[in-house]
Short mmCIF file of C-alpha atoms in Angstrom, two decimals:
data_model
loop_
_atom_site.label_atom_id
_atom_site.label_comp_id
_atom_site.label_asym_id
_atom_site.label_seq_id
_atom_site.Cartn_x
_atom_site.Cartn_y
_atom_site.Cartn_z
CA MET A 895 -25.56 22.18 -4.82
CA SER A 896 -27.58 21.78 -8.02
CA GLY A 897 -27.10 18.86 -10.40
CA PRO A 898 -25.12 20.79 -13.03
CA ASP A 899 -22.62 21.91 -10.38
CA PHE A 900 -21.92 18.39 -9.16
CA ASP A 901 -18.22 17.47 -9.11
CA ILE A 902 -17.54 13.75 -8.75
CA ASN A 903 -14.00 14.47 -7.57
CA ASP A 904 -15.16 16.69 -4.68
CA LEU A 905 -15.10 14.38 -1.68
CA SER A 906 -16.25 17.12 0.69
CA ILE A 907 -19.83 16.91 -0.59
CA PRO A 908 -22.09 15.38 2.09
CA PRO A 909 -23.62 12.03 0.99
CA ASP A 910 -27.21 13.32 1.13
CA GLU A 911 -26.32 16.33 -1.00
CA GLU A 912 -24.48 14.12 -3.48
CA ALA A 913 -27.49 11.82 -3.76
CA GLU A 914 -29.77 14.80 -4.47
CA SER A 915 -27.45 16.08 -7.19
CA LEU A 916 -27.22 12.69 -8.86
CA ALA A 917 -31.01 12.27 -8.71
CA TRP A 918 -31.40 15.69 -10.37
CA LEU A 919 -29.01 14.67 -13.13
CA ARG A 920 -30.83 11.37 -13.71
CA ARG A 921 -34.11 13.23 -14.14
CA ASN A 922 -32.91 16.25 -16.09
CA ASP A 923 -29.52 15.67 -17.71
CA PRO A 924 -28.55 11.97 -17.65
CA VAL A 925 -25.69 12.49 -20.14
CA HIS A 926 -24.21 15.64 -18.64
CA TRP A 927 -21.16 17.52 -19.91
CA ASP A 928 -18.92 18.19 -16.90
CA GLU A 929 -16.98 21.28 -17.96
CA LYS A 930 -14.73 21.31 -14.93
CA ASN A 931 -13.48 17.74 -15.38
CA GLY A 932 -13.80 17.62 -19.16
CA CYS A 933 -15.98 14.53 -19.39
CA TRP A 934 -19.49 13.26 -19.98
CA LEU A 935 -21.12 12.18 -16.72
CA LEU A 936 -23.55 9.27 -17.10
CA THR A 937 -25.94 8.85 -14.19
CA ARG A 938 -28.78 6.69 -15.53
CA HIS A 939 -28.84 2.90 -15.58
CA ALA A 940 -29.82 2.67 -19.26
CA GLU A 941 -26.94 4.76 -20.59
CA VAL A 942 -24.38 3.12 -18.29
CA LYS A 943 -25.36 -0.35 -19.56
CA GLU A 944 -25.41 0.90 -23.15
CA VAL A 945 -21.80 2.03 -22.86
CA LEU A 946 -20.75 -1.19 -21.12
CA ARG A 947 -22.52 -3.20 -23.83
CA HIS A 948 -20.50 -1.66 -26.69
CA ALA A 949 -16.83 -2.09 -25.82
CA GLU A 950 -15.82 -1.52 -29.45
CA LEU A 951 -17.30 1.99 -29.40
CA PHE A 952 -16.42 2.97 -25.85
CA SER A 953 -12.83 2.01 -25.12
CA SER A 954 -11.50 0.92 -21.75
CA GLN A 955 -8.04 2.27 -22.53
CA PRO A 956 -7.52 4.81 -19.75
CA HIS A 957 -7.09 8.52 -20.31
CA GLY A 958 -7.37 11.60 -18.11
CA PRO A 959 -6.89 12.04 -14.37
CA TRP A 960 -7.72 8.43 -13.48
CA HIS A 961 -5.20 7.03 -15.98
CA ALA A 962 -2.62 6.02 -13.38
CA PHE A 963 -5.17 4.05 -11.38
CA GLU A 964 -6.98 2.28 -14.20
CA SER A 965 -3.91 1.42 -16.26
CA HIS A 966 -2.65 -0.84 -13.49
CA PHE A 967 -5.56 -1.76 -11.29
CA SER A 968 -8.23 -2.97 -13.68
CA ILE A 969 -8.50 -5.66 -16.28
CA GLN A 970 -11.11 -3.24 -17.60
CA ALA A 971 -8.18 -1.19 -18.90
CA GLU A 972 -7.82 -3.73 -21.70
CA ASP A 973 -9.88 -4.05 -24.87
CA GLY A 974 -10.35 -6.61 -27.61
CA ALA A 975 -7.83 -9.42 -28.06
CA PRO A 976 -5.51 -8.44 -25.15
CA HIS A 977 -8.50 -8.39 -22.80
CA HIS A 978 -9.72 -11.76 -24.08
CA ARG A 979 -6.29 -13.37 -23.68
CA THR A 980 -5.84 -12.09 -20.13
CA ARG A 981 -9.38 -13.02 -19.11
CA THR A 982 -9.06 -16.53 -20.57
CA VAL A 983 -5.93 -17.26 -18.54
CA VAL A 984 -7.01 -15.67 -15.26
CA SER A 985 -10.56 -17.10 -15.36
CA ARG A 986 -9.09 -20.55 -14.64
CA GLY A 987 -8.61 -19.40 -11.06
CA PHE A 988 -12.19 -18.14 -10.70
CA THR A 989 -14.23 -21.13 -11.85
CA PRO A 990 -17.23 -22.20 -9.72
CA ARG A 991 -15.19 -25.22 -8.61
CA ALA A 992 -12.25 -23.05 -7.53
CA THR A 993 -14.57 -20.63 -5.74
CA LYS A 994 -16.37 -23.46 -3.94
CA TYR A 995 -13.00 -24.79 -2.79
CA LEU A 996 -12.36 -21.45 -1.05
CA ALA A 997 -15.72 -21.39 0.77
CA GLU A 998 -14.44 -23.20 3.87
CA ARG A 999 -11.46 -20.85 4.11
CA VAL A 1000 -13.67 -17.78 3.77
CA ARG A 1001 -15.78 -18.96 6.70
CA ARG A 1002 -12.71 -19.90 8.78
CA TYR A 1003 -10.94 -16.60 8.17
CA THR A 1004 -14.11 -14.67 9.00
CA ASP A 1005 -14.52 -16.56 12.27
CA GLU A 1006 -10.85 -16.06 13.15
CA ALA A 1007 -11.19 -12.31 12.59
CA ILE A 1008 -14.27 -12.21 14.84
CA ASP A 1009 -12.54 -14.43 17.44
CA ALA A 1010 -9.73 -11.87 17.71
CA VAL A 1011 -12.11 -9.10 18.85
CA ALA A 1012 -15.05 -10.97 20.41
CA ARG A 1013 -13.93 -10.67 24.04
CA ALA A 1014 -13.06 -6.96 23.72
CA GLY A 1015 -16.59 -5.79 22.96
CA HIS A 1016 -15.39 -3.30 20.39
CA CYS A 1017 -13.45 -3.20 17.12
CA ASP A 1018 -12.72 -1.19 14.02
CA LEU A 1019 -14.88 -3.28 11.72
CA VAL A 1020 -12.94 -2.14 8.64
CA GLN A 1021 -9.40 -2.81 9.84
CA ASP A 1022 -10.12 -5.77 12.12
CA ILE A 1023 -12.55 -7.78 9.97
CA ALA A 1024 -13.30 -6.35 6.52
CA VAL A 1025 -9.62 -5.93 5.56
CA PRO A 1026 -7.96 -9.21 6.61
CA VAL A 1027 -10.56 -11.70 5.33
CA PRO A 1028 -10.47 -10.92 1.57
CA MET A 1029 -6.74 -10.19 1.73
CA ARG A 1030 -6.02 -13.64 3.17
CA ILE A 1031 -8.19 -15.26 0.50
CA ILE A 1032 -6.44 -13.58 -2.41
CA ALA A 1033 -3.07 -14.46 -0.86
CA ASP A 1034 -4.19 -18.11 -0.72
CA MET A 1035 -5.30 -18.02 -4.35
CA LEU A 1036 -1.93 -16.66 -5.41
CA GLY A 1037 -0.11 -19.20 -3.26
CA LEU A 1038 1.52 -16.48 -1.17
CA GLU A 1039 1.98 -18.37 2.07
CA THR A 1040 4.17 -15.73 3.68
CA GLY A 1041 4.33 -11.95 3.68
CA PHE A 1042 0.74 -11.18 4.73
CA ASP A 1043 1.79 -8.18 6.86
CA LEU A 1044 3.84 -6.90 3.92
CA PHE A 1045 0.86 -7.20 1.55
CA ARG A 1046 -1.30 -5.26 3.98
CA SER A 1047 1.34 -2.54 4.39
CA TRP A 1048 1.73 -2.32 0.61
CA VAL A 1049 -2.02 -2.04 0.01
CA ASP A 1050 -2.20 0.71 2.65
CA ALA A 1051 0.72 2.54 1.01
CA VAL A 1052 -0.77 2.38 -2.49
CA THR A 1053 -4.31 3.29 -1.47
CA THR A 1054 -3.02 6.20 0.61
CA THR A 1055 -1.02 7.41 -2.39
CA MET A 1056 -4.07 7.02 -4.62
CA SER A 1057 -6.14 9.16 -2.28
CA ASP A 1058 -3.48 11.88 -2.24
CA ALA A 1059 -4.16 14.35 -5.05
CA SER A 1060 -0.45 15.10 -5.34
CA ARG A 1061 0.37 11.35 -5.63
CA THR A 1062 3.11 11.92 -3.06
CA VAL A 1063 5.30 8.86 -2.55
CA THR A 1064 6.87 9.18 0.89
CA ASP A 1065 10.09 7.38 1.83
CA ASP A 1066 8.27 4.79 3.93
CA ARG A 1067 5.79 4.08 1.13
CA ARG A 1068 8.66 3.74 -1.33
CA GLU A 1069 10.46 1.30 0.96
CA THR A 1070 7.29 -0.77 1.40
CA ALA A 1071 6.92 -0.88 -2.39
CA ARG A 1072 10.51 -2.09 -2.79
CA GLU A 1073 10.00 -4.85 -0.23
CA PHE A 1074 6.72 -5.89 -1.86
CA GLU A 1075 8.27 -6.01 -5.33
CA ALA A 1076 11.27 -8.02 -4.11
CA HIS A 1077 8.98 -10.52 -2.42
CA ILE A 1078 6.72 -10.93 -5.46
CA ARG A 1079 9.66 -11.22 -7.86
CA ALA A 1080 11.14 -13.99 -5.70
CA VAL A 1081 7.84 -15.89 -5.70
CA VAL A 1082 7.45 -15.51 -9.47
CA GLU A 1083 10.98 -16.77 -10.07
CA GLU A 1084 10.32 -19.77 -7.84
CA ARG A 1085 7.02 -20.61 -9.61
CA SER A 1086 8.74 -20.24 -12.99
CA ARG A 1087 11.09 -23.04 -11.97
CA LYS A 1088 8.56 -25.10 -10.03
CA PRO A 1089 4.90 -24.39 -10.97
CA GLY A 1090 2.28 -25.10 -8.35
CA ASP A 1091 -1.50 -25.31 -8.14
CA ASP A 1092 -2.01 -21.58 -7.70
CA LEU A 1093 -2.99 -18.51 -9.68
CA ILE A 1094 0.56 -17.21 -10.13
CA SER A 1095 1.56 -20.47 -11.80
CA THR A 1096 -1.54 -20.24 -13.98
CA MET A 1097 -0.65 -16.70 -15.01
CA LEU A 1098 2.93 -17.67 -15.81
CA SER A 1099 1.59 -20.22 -18.28
CA GLY A 1100 0.33 -17.28 -20.36
CA ARG A 1101 3.68 -15.49 -20.57
CA GLY A 1102 4.89 -14.94 -24.12
CA GLU A 1103 1.38 -15.13 -25.57
CA GLY A 1104 0.53 -11.45 -25.26
CA VAL A 1105 -1.18 -11.96 -21.93
CA PHE A 1106 -1.02 -9.11 -19.39
CA GLU A 1107 0.61 -6.79 -21.95
CA SER A 1108 -1.42 -3.79 -20.79
CA PHE A 1109 0.10 -4.18 -17.32
CA GLU A 1110 3.55 -3.20 -18.63
CA ARG A 1111 2.83 0.53 -18.81
CA GLU A 1112 4.64 3.28 -16.95
CA PRO A 1113 4.45 2.44 -13.26
CA PHE A 1114 1.99 3.84 -10.78
CA PRO A 1115 3.83 4.63 -7.52
CA GLY A 1116 4.58 1.36 -5.78
CA ILE A 1117 3.85 -0.95 -8.73
CA PRO A 1118 6.51 -3.28 -10.18
CA GLU A 1119 7.69 -1.98 -13.54
CA GLY A 1120 8.08 -3.67 -16.88
CA ASP A 1121 6.60 -7.11 -16.18
CA GLY A 1122 2.96 -7.78 -16.97
CA VAL A 1123 2.66 -10.71 -14.58
CA LEU A 1124 4.04 -8.66 -11.68
CA GLY A 1125 1.67 -5.84 -12.55
CA PHE A 1126 -1.30 -8.17 -12.66
CA ILE A 1127 -0.37 -9.78 -9.34
CA SER A 1128 -0.29 -6.27 -7.87
CA PHE A 1129 -3.74 -5.65 -9.33
CA LEU A 1130 -5.13 -8.85 -7.83
CA VAL A 1131 -3.70 -8.18 -4.36
CA LEU A 1132 -5.22 -4.71 -4.38
CA ALA A 1133 -8.50 -5.17 -6.26
CA GLY A 1134 -9.12 -8.57 -4.71
CA SER A 1135 -9.15 -7.06 -1.25
CA GLU A 1136 -10.14 -3.40 -1.51
CA THR A 1137 -13.60 -3.49 -3.12
CA THR A 1138 -14.75 -6.48 -1.05
CA ARG A 1139 -13.58 -4.83 2.16
CA HIS A 1140 -15.70 -1.76 1.36
CA ALA A 1141 -18.77 -3.85 0.55
CA ILE A 1142 -18.47 -5.72 3.85
CA SER A 1143 -18.02 -2.63 6.02
CA LEU A 1144 -20.61 -0.43 4.29
CA GLY A 1145 -22.97 -3.38 4.03
CA MET A 1146 -22.79 -3.88 7.78
CA ARG A 1147 -23.36 -0.17 8.34
CA ALA A 1148 -26.49 -0.40 6.17
CA LEU A 1149 -27.76 -3.29 8.28
CA ILE A 1150 -26.95 -1.43 11.51
CA GLU A 1151 -28.79 1.66 10.27
CA ASN A 1152 -31.76 -0.45 9.11
CA PRO A 1153 -32.37 -2.72 12.13
CA ASP A 1154 -35.64 -4.06 10.72
CA GLN A 1155 -33.73 -5.39 7.72
CA ARG A 1156 -31.03 -6.88 9.92
CA GLU A 1157 -33.66 -8.70 11.98
CA ARG A 1158 -35.43 -9.88 8.81
CA LEU A 1159 -32.16 -11.32 7.50
CA ARG A 1160 -31.38 -12.95 10.85
CA ALA A 1161 -34.84 -14.55 10.93
CA HIS A 1162 -34.67 -15.61 7.28
CA PRO A 1163 -31.12 -16.70 6.43
CA GLU A 1164 -32.38 -17.92 3.07
CA LEU A 1165 -32.42 -14.23 2.07
CA LEU A 1166 -28.62 -14.01 2.29
CA GLY A 1167 -28.19 -14.14 -1.49
CA CYS A 1168 -30.69 -11.33 -2.04
CA ALA A 1169 -29.18 -9.34 0.82
CA THR A 1170 -25.70 -9.65 -0.68
CA GLU A 1171 -26.95 -8.28 -4.01
CA GLU A 1172 -28.67 -5.43 -2.19
CA ILE A 1173 -25.46 -4.60 -0.34
CA LEU A 1174 -23.64 -4.45 -3.68
CA ARG A 1175 -26.34 -2.19 -5.15
CA TRP A 1176 -26.48 0.04 -2.09
CA VAL A 1177 -22.74 0.37 -1.56
CA ALA A 1178 -21.49 0.45 -5.19
CA PRO A 1179 -17.91 -0.24 -4.02
CA VAL A 1180 -16.63 0.84 -7.42
CA ARG A 1181 -18.20 4.28 -7.45
CA ALA A 1182 -17.47 5.11 -11.08
CA MET A 1183 -15.53 3.94 -14.12
CA GLN A 1184 -14.47 5.73 -17.27
CA ARG A 1185 -14.43 5.04 -21.01
CA THR A 1186 -13.17 6.87 -24.10
CA VAL A 1187 -15.36 7.46 -27.17
CA MET A 1188 -13.71 5.84 -30.21
CA HIS A 1189 -16.01 7.24 -32.92
CA ASP A 1190 -18.47 10.12 -33.10
CA THR A 1191 -21.79 8.85 -31.80
CA GLU A 1192 -25.04 9.82 -30.09
CA LEU A 1193 -26.21 8.83 -26.64
CA ALA A 1194 -29.57 9.83 -25.16
CA GLY A 1195 -29.81 12.72 -27.62
CA ARG A 1196 -26.34 14.08 -26.92
CA GLU A 1197 -23.60 14.21 -29.55
CA LEU A 1198 -20.40 12.57 -28.33
CA GLU A 1199 -17.18 13.15 -30.25
CA LYS A 1200 -14.28 10.80 -30.81
CA GLY A 1201 -11.81 11.19 -27.94
CA ASN A 1202 -14.42 12.40 -25.43
CA ARG A 1203 -14.07 10.92 -21.96
CA ILE A 1204 -17.06 9.29 -20.28
CA VAL A 1205 -17.47 8.70 -16.55
CA MET A 1206 -20.14 6.16 -15.67
CA VAL A 1207 -21.42 6.73 -12.15
CA TYR A 1208 -22.29 3.22 -10.97
CA ALA A 1209 -23.46 4.61 -7.63
CA SER A 1210 -26.11 6.65 -9.45
CA ALA A 1211 -27.15 3.91 -11.89
CA ASN A 1212 -27.79 1.68 -8.88
CA ARG A 1213 -30.33 4.20 -7.54
CA ASP A 1214 -32.18 4.74 -10.84
CA GLU A 1215 -35.90 5.09 -10.15
CA ALA A 1216 -36.71 3.67 -13.60
CA VAL A 1217 -35.12 0.34 -12.67
CA PHE A 1218 -35.40 -0.01 -8.90
CA GLU A 1219 -38.61 0.40 -6.94
CA GLU A 1220 -38.00 2.59 -3.88
CA PRO A 1221 -34.29 2.85 -4.77
CA ASP A 1222 -33.43 4.80 -1.63
CA ARG A 1223 -34.61 2.02 0.66
CA PHE A 1224 -32.28 -0.77 1.71
CA LEU A 1225 -34.25 -4.01 1.35
CA VAL A 1226 -32.64 -7.39 1.99
CA ASP A 1227 -35.33 -9.19 -0.03
CA ARG A 1228 -35.09 -6.97 -3.12
CA SER A 1229 -35.53 -9.05 -6.27
CA PRO A 1230 -34.80 -8.68 -9.11
CA ASN A 1231 -31.72 -6.54 -8.54
CA ASP A 1232 -30.08 -5.45 -11.78
CA HIS A 1233 -27.24 -3.45 -10.21
CA VAL A 1234 -24.07 -2.66 -12.16
CA SER A 1235 -21.59 -2.95 -9.30
CA PHE A 1236 -19.75 -5.73 -11.11
CA GLY A 1237 -19.94 -4.00 -14.47
CA PHE A 1238 -21.63 -5.62 -17.46
CA GLY A 1239 -20.79 -7.36 -20.72
CA THR A 1240 -17.24 -8.28 -21.67
CA HIS A 1241 -15.86 -6.49 -18.60
CA PHE A 1242 -18.10 -8.16 -16.03
CA CYS A 1243 -16.01 -8.74 -12.89
CA LEU A 1244 -14.17 -12.07 -12.97
CA GLY A 1245 -14.17 -12.30 -9.19
CA ALA A 1246 -17.89 -11.59 -8.77
CA ASN A 1247 -18.80 -15.01 -7.35
CA LEU A 1248 -15.85 -14.95 -4.95
CA ALA A 1249 -16.76 -11.44 -3.79
CA ARG A 1250 -20.38 -12.47 -3.25
CA MET A 1251 -19.25 -15.42 -1.15
CA GLU A 1252 -16.90 -13.29 0.95
CA ILE A 1253 -19.49 -10.55 1.52
CA GLY A 1254 -22.34 -12.95 2.28
CA ASN A 1255 -20.26 -15.06 4.64
CA ALA A 1256 -18.90 -12.07 6.56
CA VAL A 1257 -22.36 -10.55 6.96
CA GLN A 1258 -23.91 -13.84 8.04
CA ARG A 1259 -21.27 -14.58 10.67
CA LEU A 1260 -21.30 -11.02 12.01
CA ILE A 1261 -25.06 -10.88 12.55
CA GLU A 1262 -25.02 -14.39 14.08
CA ARG A 1263 -22.04 -13.96 16.39
CA LEU A 1264 -22.28 -10.23 17.21
CA PRO A 1265 -26.07 -9.71 17.11
CA ASP A 1266 -26.05 -6.32 18.85
CA LEU A 1267 -23.20 -4.82 16.80
CA GLU A 1268 -23.63 -1.04 16.63
CA LEU A 1269 -21.66 2.03 15.61
CA ALA A 1270 -19.59 3.20 18.57
CA PRO A 1271 -21.29 6.17 20.31
CA GLY A 1272 -19.53 9.48 19.89
CA THR A 1273 -17.52 8.30 16.90
CA GLU A 1274 -17.89 8.60 13.16
CA ALA A 1275 -16.95 6.25 10.38
CA THR A 1276 -14.11 7.72 8.30
CA ARG A 1277 -14.69 7.83 4.57
CA PHE A 1278 -12.05 6.31 2.32
CA PRO A 1279 -10.80 9.31 0.30
CA SER A 1280 -11.28 8.24 -3.32
CA ALA A 1281 -13.38 9.42 -6.26
CA ILE A 1282 -13.28 5.91 -7.72
CA VAL A 1283 -13.82 3.64 -4.73
CA ASN A 1284 -16.71 4.04 -2.30
CA GLY A 1285 -15.77 2.87 1.15
CA LEU A 1286 -14.63 3.49 4.69
CA ALA A 1287 -11.15 3.74 6.15
CA HIS A 1288 -12.37 3.16 9.72
CA MET A 1289 -15.66 2.17 11.35
CA PRO A 1290 -15.58 1.96 15.18
CA THR A 1291 -18.18 -0.47 16.50
CA VAL A 1292 -19.28 -1.87 19.87
CA PHE A 1293 -21.07 -5.06 20.90
CA THR A 1294 -21.60 -7.25 23.94
CA PRO A 1295 -18.35 -9.11 24.66
CA THR A 1296 -18.62 -12.80 23.95
CA SER A 1297 -16.44 -15.85 24.46
CA VAL A 1298 -14.88 -17.47 21.42
#
């Protein structure tokens, strides 16, 4: 497949072929008009950061085929004053002090997940370790002490629906959504009467001030309707677990497939910070994001018209030869590392420090406690079917059984 024929929504393209197409576009047509999908495809680091830098010119308000996803599952779907109000309120739960407070729990939950599989000598690294750790952390932040199995079922239902081109909502998914909404509504009502020291109580303090207004749009299947706080809680449960889970699982696969780098990291634990950034660059858990052109403008010599849709391919920007030396090598000591996996500018990810801590901790404990972890022979990791998120649904692994 040549660069001009590349279709970001075609999940059947082999990874190597996709990488070749994106490299061709970076070299020859970095602001490429995608006729099939009706959008400008940005593949170079410079243009991606330029768009992220100018939020007033390139709007986050969602349009096009990804509208249903972005309108509910990203604070990046807000612009200007609404975005500032929401970010100001929610950022209270993501301060360095708050993140540091969670560090002990991140380590404990990671160890508990490993404990559960250590004696077996095998596990699905995605479902057994990468999924439960970040999900338990976000539940703690929200003060959701019960309902963990329900949250996991709901996330599975929504992500499965997202990956289904027809957006089919089966009866069981609909029932899970009802149960999830009822549970969240009950918690919100309780915190309204008796606020606690948790993120839901913090969010409720912003009610009536225009906070979370963009989360009151028409509902995506399975999302509570008509209440911005409920919509934002749904976003946090999903986004706070999904992208981190993909970074952990694909990061471990990168270390497994690059044993020299795994051994270097094991021998030099002080490289964990650099290794975490390299995992984020390499994986690009958010594969792409979109913007809408608000005024006629020019970008890299191409004329963009008001209303045009832009898709920024983070996964390609993170492999830009003009920014990263040997971009197709996974190097745990890479520095500097100007990846865009957390976005840039006003929409830089609020949970970046928490995600870094979760990823770094999981990787460190896995290489320490399961040093010979490998992909299970005769099996293949199953790709998570999404044009937006880059990740795995399953990753069978084996290791020498160990006592807890």
